[in-house]
Short mmCIF file of C-alpha atoms and ligand atoms in Angstrom, two decimals:
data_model
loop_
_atom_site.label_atom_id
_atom_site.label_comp_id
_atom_site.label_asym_id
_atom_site.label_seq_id
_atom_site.Cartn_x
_atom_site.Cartn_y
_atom_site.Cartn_z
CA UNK A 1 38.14 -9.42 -20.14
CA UNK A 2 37.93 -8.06 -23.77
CA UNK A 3 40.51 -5.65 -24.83
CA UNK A 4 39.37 -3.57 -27.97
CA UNK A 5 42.61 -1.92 -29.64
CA UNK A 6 42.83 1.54 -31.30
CA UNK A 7 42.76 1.65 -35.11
CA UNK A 8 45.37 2.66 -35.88
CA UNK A 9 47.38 0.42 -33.70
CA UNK A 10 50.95 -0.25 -34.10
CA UNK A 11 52.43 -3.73 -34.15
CA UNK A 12 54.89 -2.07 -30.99
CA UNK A 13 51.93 -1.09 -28.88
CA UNK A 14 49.95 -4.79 -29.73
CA UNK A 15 53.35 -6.24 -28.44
CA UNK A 16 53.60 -4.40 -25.49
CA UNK A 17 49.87 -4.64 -24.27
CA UNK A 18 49.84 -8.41 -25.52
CA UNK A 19 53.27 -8.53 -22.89
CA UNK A 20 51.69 -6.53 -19.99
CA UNK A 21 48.12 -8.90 -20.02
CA UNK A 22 50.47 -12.32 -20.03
CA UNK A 23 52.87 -10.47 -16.84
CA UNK A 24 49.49 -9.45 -15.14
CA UNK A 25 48.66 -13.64 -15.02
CA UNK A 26 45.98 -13.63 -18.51
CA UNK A 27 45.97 -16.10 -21.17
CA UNK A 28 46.36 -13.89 -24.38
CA UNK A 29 43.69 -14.54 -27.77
CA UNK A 30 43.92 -12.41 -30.55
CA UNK A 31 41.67 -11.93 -32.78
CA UNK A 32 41.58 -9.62 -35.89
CA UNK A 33 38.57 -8.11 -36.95
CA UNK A 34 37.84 -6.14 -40.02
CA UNK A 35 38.50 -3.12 -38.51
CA UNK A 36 39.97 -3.46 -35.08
CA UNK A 37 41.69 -6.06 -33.23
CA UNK A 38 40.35 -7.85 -30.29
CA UNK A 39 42.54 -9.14 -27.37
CA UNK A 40 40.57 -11.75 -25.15
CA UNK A 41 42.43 -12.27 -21.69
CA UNK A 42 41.48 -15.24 -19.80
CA UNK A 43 41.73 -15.77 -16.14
CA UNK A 44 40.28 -12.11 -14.53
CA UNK A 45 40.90 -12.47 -10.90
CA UNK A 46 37.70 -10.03 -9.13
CA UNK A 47 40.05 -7.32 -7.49
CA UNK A 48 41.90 -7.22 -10.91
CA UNK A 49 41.74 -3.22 -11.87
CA UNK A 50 41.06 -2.69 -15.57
CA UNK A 51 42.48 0.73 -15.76
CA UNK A 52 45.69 -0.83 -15.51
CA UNK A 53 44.67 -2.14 -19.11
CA UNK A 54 42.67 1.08 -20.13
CA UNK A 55 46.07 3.58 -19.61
CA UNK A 56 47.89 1.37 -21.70
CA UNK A 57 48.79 3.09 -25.57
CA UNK A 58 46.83 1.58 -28.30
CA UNK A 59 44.15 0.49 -26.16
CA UNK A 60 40.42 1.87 -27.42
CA UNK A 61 38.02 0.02 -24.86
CA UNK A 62 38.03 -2.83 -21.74
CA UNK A 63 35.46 -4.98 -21.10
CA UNK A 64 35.20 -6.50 -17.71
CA UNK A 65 33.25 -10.28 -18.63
CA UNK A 66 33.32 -11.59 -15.01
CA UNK A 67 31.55 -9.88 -12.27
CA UNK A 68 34.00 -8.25 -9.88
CA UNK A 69 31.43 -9.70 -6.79
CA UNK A 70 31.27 -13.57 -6.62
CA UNK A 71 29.20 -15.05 -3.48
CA UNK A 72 26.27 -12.90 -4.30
CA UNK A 73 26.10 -13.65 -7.68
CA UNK A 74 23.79 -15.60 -9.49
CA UNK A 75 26.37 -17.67 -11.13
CA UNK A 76 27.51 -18.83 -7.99
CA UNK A 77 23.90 -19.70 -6.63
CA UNK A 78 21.40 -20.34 -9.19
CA UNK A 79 18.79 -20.38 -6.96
CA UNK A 80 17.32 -17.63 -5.14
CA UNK A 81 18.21 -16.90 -1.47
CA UNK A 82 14.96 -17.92 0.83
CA UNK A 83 15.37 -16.27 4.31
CA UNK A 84 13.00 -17.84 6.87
CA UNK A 85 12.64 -15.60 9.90
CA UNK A 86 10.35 -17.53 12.14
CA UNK A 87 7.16 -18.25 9.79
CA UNK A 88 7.79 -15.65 7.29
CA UNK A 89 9.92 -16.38 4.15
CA UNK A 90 11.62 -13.32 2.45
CA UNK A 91 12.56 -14.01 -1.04
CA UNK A 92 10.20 -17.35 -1.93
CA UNK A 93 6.86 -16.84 -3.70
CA UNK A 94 5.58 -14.40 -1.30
CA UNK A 95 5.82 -10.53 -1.41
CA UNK A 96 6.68 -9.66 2.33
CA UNK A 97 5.64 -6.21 4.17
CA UNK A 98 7.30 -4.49 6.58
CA UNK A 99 5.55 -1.34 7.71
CA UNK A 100 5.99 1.02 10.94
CA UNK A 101 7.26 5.02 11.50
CA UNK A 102 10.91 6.37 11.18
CA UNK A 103 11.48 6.59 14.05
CA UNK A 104 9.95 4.88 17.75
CA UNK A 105 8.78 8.01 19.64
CA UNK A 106 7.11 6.70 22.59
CA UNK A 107 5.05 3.59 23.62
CA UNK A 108 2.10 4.74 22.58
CA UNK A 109 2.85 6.03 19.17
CA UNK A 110 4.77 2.22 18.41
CA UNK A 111 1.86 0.44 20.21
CA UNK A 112 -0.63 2.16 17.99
CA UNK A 113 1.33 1.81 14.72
CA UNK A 114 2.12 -2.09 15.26
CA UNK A 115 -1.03 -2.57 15.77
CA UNK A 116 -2.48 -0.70 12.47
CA UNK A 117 0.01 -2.35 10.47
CA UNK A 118 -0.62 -5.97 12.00
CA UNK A 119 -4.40 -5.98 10.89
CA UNK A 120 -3.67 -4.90 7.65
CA UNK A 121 -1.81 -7.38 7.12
CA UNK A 122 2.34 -6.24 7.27
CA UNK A 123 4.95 -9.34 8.63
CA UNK A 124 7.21 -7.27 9.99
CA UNK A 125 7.62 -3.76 12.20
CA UNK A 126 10.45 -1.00 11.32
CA UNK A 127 11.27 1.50 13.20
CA UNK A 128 14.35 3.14 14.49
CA UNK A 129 16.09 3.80 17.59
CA UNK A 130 19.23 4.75 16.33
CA UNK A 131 19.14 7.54 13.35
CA UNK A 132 20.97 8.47 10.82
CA UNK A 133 20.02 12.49 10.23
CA UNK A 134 21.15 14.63 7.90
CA UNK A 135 21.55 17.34 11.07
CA UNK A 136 23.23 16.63 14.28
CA UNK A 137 20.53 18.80 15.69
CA UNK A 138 17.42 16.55 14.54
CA UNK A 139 15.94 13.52 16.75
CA UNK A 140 18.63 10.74 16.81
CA UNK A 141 16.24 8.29 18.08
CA UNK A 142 15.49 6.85 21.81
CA UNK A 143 18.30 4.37 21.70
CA UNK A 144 17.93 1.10 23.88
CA UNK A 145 14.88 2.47 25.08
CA UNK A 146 13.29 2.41 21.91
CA UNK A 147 14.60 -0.83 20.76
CA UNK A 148 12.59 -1.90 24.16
CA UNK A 149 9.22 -0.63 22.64
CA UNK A 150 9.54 -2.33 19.20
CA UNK A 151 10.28 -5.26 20.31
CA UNK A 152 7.47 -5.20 22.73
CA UNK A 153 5.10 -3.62 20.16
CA UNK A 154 5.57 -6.69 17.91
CA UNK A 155 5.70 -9.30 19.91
CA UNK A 156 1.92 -8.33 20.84
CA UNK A 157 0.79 -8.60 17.44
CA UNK A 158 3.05 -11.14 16.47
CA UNK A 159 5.51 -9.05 13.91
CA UNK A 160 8.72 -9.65 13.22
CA UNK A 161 11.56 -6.70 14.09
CA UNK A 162 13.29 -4.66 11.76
CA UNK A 163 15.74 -1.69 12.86
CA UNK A 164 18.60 0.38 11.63
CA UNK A 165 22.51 -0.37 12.85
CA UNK A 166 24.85 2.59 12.69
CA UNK A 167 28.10 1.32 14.03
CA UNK A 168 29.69 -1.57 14.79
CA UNK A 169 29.28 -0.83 18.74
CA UNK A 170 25.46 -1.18 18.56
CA UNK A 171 25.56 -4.69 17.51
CA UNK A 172 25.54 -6.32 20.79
CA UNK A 173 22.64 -4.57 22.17
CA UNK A 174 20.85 -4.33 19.08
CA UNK A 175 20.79 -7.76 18.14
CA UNK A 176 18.96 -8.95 21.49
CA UNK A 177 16.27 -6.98 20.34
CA UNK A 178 15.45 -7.31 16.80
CA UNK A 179 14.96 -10.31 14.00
CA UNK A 180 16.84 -7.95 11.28
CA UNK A 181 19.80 -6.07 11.20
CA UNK A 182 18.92 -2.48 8.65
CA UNK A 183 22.11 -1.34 6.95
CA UNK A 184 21.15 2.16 6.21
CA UNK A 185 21.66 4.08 3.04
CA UNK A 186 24.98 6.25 4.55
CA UNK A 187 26.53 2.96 5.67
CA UNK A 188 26.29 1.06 2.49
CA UNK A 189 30.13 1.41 2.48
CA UNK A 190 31.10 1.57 6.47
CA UNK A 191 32.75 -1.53 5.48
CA UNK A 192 34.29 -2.19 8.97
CA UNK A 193 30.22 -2.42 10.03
CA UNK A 194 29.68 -4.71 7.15
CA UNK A 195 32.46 -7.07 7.85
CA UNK A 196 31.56 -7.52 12.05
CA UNK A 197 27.48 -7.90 10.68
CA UNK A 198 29.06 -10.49 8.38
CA UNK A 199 29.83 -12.26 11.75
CA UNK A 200 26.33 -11.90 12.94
CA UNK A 201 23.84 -14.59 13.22
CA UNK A 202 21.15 -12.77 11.92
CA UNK A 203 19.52 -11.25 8.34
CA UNK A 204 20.77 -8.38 7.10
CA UNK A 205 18.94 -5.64 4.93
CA UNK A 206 21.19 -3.55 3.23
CA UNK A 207 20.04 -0.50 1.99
CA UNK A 208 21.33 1.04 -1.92
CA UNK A 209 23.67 4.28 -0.97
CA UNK A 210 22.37 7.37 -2.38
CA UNK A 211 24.90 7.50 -4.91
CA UNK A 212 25.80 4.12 -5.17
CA UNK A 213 25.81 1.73 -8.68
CA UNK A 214 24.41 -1.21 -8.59
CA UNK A 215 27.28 -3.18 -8.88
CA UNK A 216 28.60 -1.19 -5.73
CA UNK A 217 25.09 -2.30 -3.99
CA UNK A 218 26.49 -5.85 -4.14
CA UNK A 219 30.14 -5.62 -3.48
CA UNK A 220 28.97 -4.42 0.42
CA UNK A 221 26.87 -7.46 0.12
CA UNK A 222 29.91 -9.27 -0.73
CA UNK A 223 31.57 -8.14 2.03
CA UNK A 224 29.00 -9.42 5.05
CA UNK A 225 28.33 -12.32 2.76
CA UNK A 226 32.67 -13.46 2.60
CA UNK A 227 32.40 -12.49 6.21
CA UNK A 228 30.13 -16.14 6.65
CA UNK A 229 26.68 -14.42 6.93
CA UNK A 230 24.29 -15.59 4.09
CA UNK A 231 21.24 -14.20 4.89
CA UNK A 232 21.61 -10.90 3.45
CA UNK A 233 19.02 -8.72 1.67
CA UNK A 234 18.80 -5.30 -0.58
CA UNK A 235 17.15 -2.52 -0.53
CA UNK A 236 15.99 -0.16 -3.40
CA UNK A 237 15.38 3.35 -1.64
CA UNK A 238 15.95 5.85 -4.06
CA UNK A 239 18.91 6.95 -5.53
CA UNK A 240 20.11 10.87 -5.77
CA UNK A 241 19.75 12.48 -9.05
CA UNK A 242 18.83 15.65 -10.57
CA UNK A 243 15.42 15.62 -10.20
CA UNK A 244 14.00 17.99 -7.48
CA UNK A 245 10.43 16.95 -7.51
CA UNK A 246 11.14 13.64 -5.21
CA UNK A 247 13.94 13.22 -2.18
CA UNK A 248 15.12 10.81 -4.74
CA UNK A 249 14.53 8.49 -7.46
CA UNK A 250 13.09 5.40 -7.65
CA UNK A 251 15.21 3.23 -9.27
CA UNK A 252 12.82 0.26 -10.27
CA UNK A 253 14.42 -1.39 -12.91
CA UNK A 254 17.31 -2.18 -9.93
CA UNK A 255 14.81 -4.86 -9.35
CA UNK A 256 15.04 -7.06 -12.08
CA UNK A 257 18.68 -5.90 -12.69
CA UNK A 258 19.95 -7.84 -9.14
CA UNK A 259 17.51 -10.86 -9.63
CA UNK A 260 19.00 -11.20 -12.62
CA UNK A 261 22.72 -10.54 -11.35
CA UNK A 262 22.07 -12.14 -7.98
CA UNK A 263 20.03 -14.51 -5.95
CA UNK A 264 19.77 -12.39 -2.70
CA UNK A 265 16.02 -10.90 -2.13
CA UNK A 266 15.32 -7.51 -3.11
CA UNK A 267 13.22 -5.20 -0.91
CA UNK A 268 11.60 -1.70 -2.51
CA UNK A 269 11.47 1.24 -0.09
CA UNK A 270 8.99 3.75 -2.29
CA UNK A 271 8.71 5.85 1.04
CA UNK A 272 12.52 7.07 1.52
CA UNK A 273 12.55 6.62 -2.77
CA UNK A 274 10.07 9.58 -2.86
CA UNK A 275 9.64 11.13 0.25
CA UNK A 276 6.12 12.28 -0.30
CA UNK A 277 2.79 10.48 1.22
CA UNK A 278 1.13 10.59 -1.94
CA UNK A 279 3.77 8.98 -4.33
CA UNK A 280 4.12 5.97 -2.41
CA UNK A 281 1.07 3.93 -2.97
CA UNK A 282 1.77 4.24 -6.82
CA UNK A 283 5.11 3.08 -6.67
CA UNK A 284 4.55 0.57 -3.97
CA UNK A 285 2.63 -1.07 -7.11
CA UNK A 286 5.26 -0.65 -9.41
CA UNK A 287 7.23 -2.07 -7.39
CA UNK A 288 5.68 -5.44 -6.56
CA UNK A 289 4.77 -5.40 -10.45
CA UNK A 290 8.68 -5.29 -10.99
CA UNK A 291 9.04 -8.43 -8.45
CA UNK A 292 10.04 -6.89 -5.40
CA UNK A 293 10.10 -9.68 -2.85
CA UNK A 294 8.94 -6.98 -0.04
CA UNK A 295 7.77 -3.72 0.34
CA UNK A 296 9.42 -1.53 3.14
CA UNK A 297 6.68 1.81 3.92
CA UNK A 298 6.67 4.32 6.63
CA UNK A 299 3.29 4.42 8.52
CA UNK A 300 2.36 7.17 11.54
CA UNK A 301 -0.89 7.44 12.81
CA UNK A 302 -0.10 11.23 13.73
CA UNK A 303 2.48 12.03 10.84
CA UNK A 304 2.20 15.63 11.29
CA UNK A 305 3.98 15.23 14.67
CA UNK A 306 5.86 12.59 13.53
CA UNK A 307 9.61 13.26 14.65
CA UNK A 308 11.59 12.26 11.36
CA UNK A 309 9.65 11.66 8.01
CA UNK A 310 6.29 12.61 8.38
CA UNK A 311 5.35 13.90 4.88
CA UNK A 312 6.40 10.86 4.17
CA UNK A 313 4.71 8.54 6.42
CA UNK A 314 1.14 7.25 5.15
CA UNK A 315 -2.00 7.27 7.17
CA UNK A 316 -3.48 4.21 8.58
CA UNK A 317 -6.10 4.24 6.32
CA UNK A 318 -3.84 5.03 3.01
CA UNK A 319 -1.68 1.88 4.71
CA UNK A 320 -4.62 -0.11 4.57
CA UNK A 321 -5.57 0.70 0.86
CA UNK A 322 -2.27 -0.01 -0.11
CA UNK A 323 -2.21 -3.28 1.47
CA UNK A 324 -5.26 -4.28 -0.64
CA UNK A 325 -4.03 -2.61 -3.40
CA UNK A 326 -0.52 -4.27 -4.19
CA UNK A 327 -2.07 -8.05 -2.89
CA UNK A 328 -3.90 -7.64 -6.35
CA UNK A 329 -0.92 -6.69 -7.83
CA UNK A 330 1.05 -10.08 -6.53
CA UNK A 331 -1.51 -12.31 -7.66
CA UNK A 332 -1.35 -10.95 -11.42
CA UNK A 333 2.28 -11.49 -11.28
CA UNK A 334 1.19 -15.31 -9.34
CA UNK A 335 2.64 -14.58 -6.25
CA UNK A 336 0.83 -14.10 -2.77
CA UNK A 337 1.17 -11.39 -0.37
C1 LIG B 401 15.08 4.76 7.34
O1 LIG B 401 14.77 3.61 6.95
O2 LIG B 401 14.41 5.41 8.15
C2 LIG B 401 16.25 5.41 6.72
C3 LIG B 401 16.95 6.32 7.36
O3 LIG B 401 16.46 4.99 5.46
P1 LIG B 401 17.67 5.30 4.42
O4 LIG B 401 18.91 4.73 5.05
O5 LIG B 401 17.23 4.58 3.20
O6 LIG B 401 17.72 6.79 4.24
MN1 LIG B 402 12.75 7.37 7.51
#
């Protein structure tokens, strides 16, 4: 931690902040600039809370050096996580897709969807049984009976199954039916569901909260990670800012910013990131330009019934464009989709 000091710093107020970082446990270096004076403190435990240093008199600005999150970091795993799920890899040289709708309806609507996504080429089927809506009054998904369907739906054509977790309580019945375990956006930080998932057996996707930093993205990692569960991944799905004219915004440099930070696959969601049909195939490009690892889209074949999303789901046949579309985009970048 760097500790910048005021000015016009007294030789009482160095003394007493130089006393305070030696009783909080750090080796004290001082060194005197031209202008300011610079206090280096050695030996930053992670939970260690800077404002404990930043309320202190004579103190200008802190500088955390070591990254408050350790398993997921890149210094403590140089390479990148590779999560093999049967015969796909998420997080090696290929850019994996998982399509499907919000939300399993009925049999015939997952059925139909599976198989549209299958030929064009997605990995792995998403849809949820359990939903988290805004209203208490909108769908909230067909429960068991739904996991039922997507799981049969992709074991047809051969997809993987990805599906949304709410609470700790669903975990049981949940994970007989699916391959991956979707933290959604409003539980980034149920931490008690993050620690029992940490437990789990199988891959996680965590999902960015609306309002959450980056660095908060990966300290809910942490916490299924330290709970002995490596196989987790993140997802970019928009964050909330002032900007009206999408549900949210795409934040695509978060991409690069956690492969550089950490070596945990990173999963873009342009169809919750934007909420509108027609913004998603252009920033389901940007996104595998950036180096997403996977692409996460919503797909209906009757969106304008659909029961959660719909102006947001694609079309089979904008699906299959897209498919074609971003493939060229992985092999510019030399990766395969
Ligand atoms: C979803 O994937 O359907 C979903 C609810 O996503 P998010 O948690 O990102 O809003
Ligand atoms: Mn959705």
């Amino acid at each position: 931690m760097v500790v910048v000091l005021e000015k016009n710093v007294s030789d009482k107020q160095i003394e007493n902040i130089i006393k305070h970082l030696e009783d909080f446990g750090f080796a004290v270096h001082k060194s005197t600039g031209i202008e300011q004076i610079v206090l280096g403190a050695i030996g930053v435990k992670p939970d260690f809370d800077t404002r404990k240093v930043k309320i202190l008199d004579g103190v200008a600005e802190v500088y955390r050096i070591t990254e408050p999150f350790k398993l997921a970091s890149r210094s403590f795993q140089k390479e990148d996580t590779v999560i093999k799920i049967k015969n796909v890899s998420i997080g090696g040289n290929e850019v994996v897709m998982m399509a499907g709708p919000c939300s399993v309806e009925s049999e015939e609507q997952i059925f139909t969807v599976a198989e549209i996504v299958a030929k064009a080429g997605a990995k792995i089927l998403r849809g949820g049984a359990f939903k988290p809506r805004t209203s208490p009054y909108s769908f909230q998904g067909l429960g068991e009976q739904g996991l039922k369907l997507l799981r049969n739906a992709a074991d047809k054509y051969n997809l993987l199954v990805i599906t949304e977790v709410m609470e700790s309580s669903q975990i049981k019945l949940i994970e007989e039916y699916t391959d991956i375990f979707q933290v959604g956006a409003r539980n980034m930080q149920n931490f008690s569901l993050l620690r029992d998932l940490g437990k789990t057996s199988k891959p996680i996707m965590l999902k960015r909260g609306l309002s959450a930093t980056v660095e908060d993205w990966l300290m809910s990692a942490e916490y299924i990670l330290s709970n002995g569960n490596k196989e987790v991944m993140l997802c970019e799905r928009g964050i909330r800012t002032f900007e009206t004219y999408t549900r949210n915004t795409f934040d695509l440099s978060a991409i690069p910013v956690v492969h550089k930070r950490s070596h945990l696959p990173v999963i873009a969601d342009p169809s919750h990131a934007t909420g509108l049909r027609d913004k998603v195939l252009p920033m389901a490009r940007a996104a595998v330009a950036a180096g997403t690892d996977g692409l996460m889209v919503e797909v209906h074949n009757d969106p304008e019934k659909a029961l959660s999303d719909g102006p947001q789901a694609l079309l089979p046949d904008q699906f299959a464009e897209l498919m074609q579309q971003v493939k060229l985009i992985a092999e510019v970048i030399g990766r395969k989709m």
